[in-house]
Short mmCIF file of C-alpha atoms and ligand atoms in Angstrom, two decimals:
data_model
loop_
_atom_site.label_atom_id
_atom_site.label_comp_id
_atom_site.label_asym_id
_atom_site.label_seq_id
_atom_site.Cartn_x
_atom_site.Cartn_y
_atom_site.Cartn_z
CA MET A 155 103.91 120.57 86.82
CA VAL A 156 105.08 117.95 89.39
CA LYS A 157 108.20 116.98 90.52
CA CYS A 158 108.96 112.53 89.62
CA PRO A 159 109.89 111.13 92.52
CA ALA A 160 112.28 109.01 90.47
CA CYS A 161 114.84 111.93 89.29
CA ASP A 162 113.20 115.14 90.69
CA HIS A 163 112.91 116.04 87.97
CA ASP A 164 110.17 118.45 86.61
CA VAL A 165 106.70 116.49 84.65
CA ARG A 166 103.88 118.07 82.62
CA THR A 167 101.21 116.36 83.99
CA PRO A 168 98.20 115.97 81.76
CA PHE A 169 94.34 117.41 82.66
CA PHE A 170 93.01 115.94 86.22
CA LEU A 171 89.66 113.94 83.41
CA ASN A 172 92.47 113.53 80.47
CA LEU A 173 92.54 109.85 81.59
CA ASP A 174 94.31 108.30 78.86
CA GLY A 175 97.41 110.42 79.33
CA TRP A 176 97.19 109.58 82.77
CA THR A 177 97.29 106.08 81.56
CA HIS A 178 100.52 106.62 79.46
CA LEU A 179 102.30 109.42 81.58
CA VAL A 180 106.48 108.58 81.45
CA CYS A 181 108.56 111.18 82.85
CA PRO A 182 110.42 112.64 79.69
CA HIS A 183 113.89 112.09 82.09
CA CYS A 184 114.42 108.68 82.92
CA LYS A 185 110.94 107.35 81.24
CA VAL A 186 110.08 106.00 84.71
CA ARG A 187 105.61 105.35 84.20
CA LEU A 188 103.59 107.26 86.82
CA GLU A 189 100.59 107.65 87.60
CA MET A 190 98.19 109.53 89.55
CA LYS A 191 97.48 109.30 93.24
CA PRO A 192 94.05 109.23 94.30
CA PRO A 193 92.22 112.05 95.69
CA ARG A 194 92.31 111.48 99.97
CA SER A 195 88.59 113.98 99.66
CA PHE A 196 86.67 110.92 97.21
CA VAL A 197 86.61 108.84 100.84
CA LEU A 198 84.33 111.74 101.98
CA GLY A 199 82.22 110.80 99.60
CA PRO A 200 80.13 108.61 101.38
CA LEU A 201 79.60 109.48 104.19
CA MET A 202 77.55 112.68 102.46
CA ALA A 203 74.32 110.35 101.83
CA PRO A 204 73.66 109.36 105.42
CA LEU A 205 74.11 113.04 106.76
CA PHE A 206 71.53 113.81 104.67
CA VAL A 207 69.19 111.47 105.24
CA LEU A 208 70.16 113.13 109.69
CA ALA A 209 69.31 116.51 108.00
CA ARG A 210 65.84 115.80 107.76
CA GLN A 211 65.98 115.49 111.32
CA GLY A 212 66.28 119.46 111.92
CA ARG A 213 68.58 122.92 111.10
CA VAL A 214 71.16 121.73 112.67
CA PHE A 215 72.12 118.81 111.18
CA GLU A 216 71.01 120.62 108.10
CA VAL A 217 73.61 122.85 108.24
CA ILE A 218 76.20 120.12 108.94
CA ALA A 219 75.89 118.52 105.96
CA PHE A 220 75.93 120.96 103.77
CA ILE A 221 78.75 122.52 105.90
CA TYR A 222 80.51 118.74 104.85
CA MET A 223 79.36 118.85 101.43
CA PHE A 224 80.89 122.31 99.99
CA ALA A 225 84.35 120.90 101.84
CA THR A 226 84.31 118.07 100.17
CA ILE A 227 83.15 119.35 96.81
CA SER A 228 86.46 122.45 97.56
CA LEU A 229 88.65 119.82 98.52
CA LEU A 230 88.02 117.96 96.03
CA LEU A 231 88.30 120.39 92.83
CA LEU A 232 92.20 122.01 95.19
CA GLU A 233 93.70 118.31 94.74
CA SER A 234 91.75 117.37 91.15
CA ALA A 235 94.01 121.52 90.64
CA CYS A 236 97.18 120.46 91.88
CA PRO A 237 97.49 116.12 91.23
CA LYS A 238 99.61 114.27 92.70
CA VAL A 239 102.25 111.23 91.05
CA ARG A 240 103.57 107.60 92.07
CA LEU A 241 106.02 105.11 90.87
CA ARG A 242 103.46 103.44 88.39
CA LYS A 243 103.72 99.05 89.10
CA LEU A 244 104.22 96.38 85.78
CA ALA A 245 101.50 95.16 86.01
CA PRO A 246 101.77 91.26 85.73
CA ILE A 247 102.58 90.05 83.35
CA LYS A 248 101.11 85.98 84.09
CA PRO A 249 97.92 86.00 84.14
CA ASP A 250 95.46 85.01 87.17
CA ILE A 251 92.96 82.33 84.91
CA GLN A 252 94.75 80.76 82.68
CA LEU A 253 92.27 79.69 79.62
CA ASN A 254 92.18 76.06 78.58
CA ILE A 255 91.23 74.96 75.90
CA ASN A 256 93.08 73.10 74.03
CA HIS A 257 92.27 70.32 76.66
CA PRO A 258 89.02 70.10 77.52
CA SER A 259 87.98 67.65 80.44
CA LYS A 260 86.05 65.44 77.80
ZN1 LIG B 298 111.89 110.81 86.60
#
């Protein structure tokens, strides 16, 4: 359960991996469309690869790389267990690129 940012009522959230449930998430009280805030721990992910390259240089780096990996994974699990929601911005109605099928340039 999370608090709706618009009306402050409780909203039942779908399972973290249920992407279809998340795309159609609507507050049952004020009908506002909600979406999941991307977990901040995803930012730590790309740093893992260079750390493991560094880990070959010595035991100290090896320990640091493993601690970093476990910290990142546990943070990800923690954030997916209690996701945060924000208001979904309305999708633009006009497409950015307009097809010019009816008026060929020739
Ligand atoms: Zn609401």
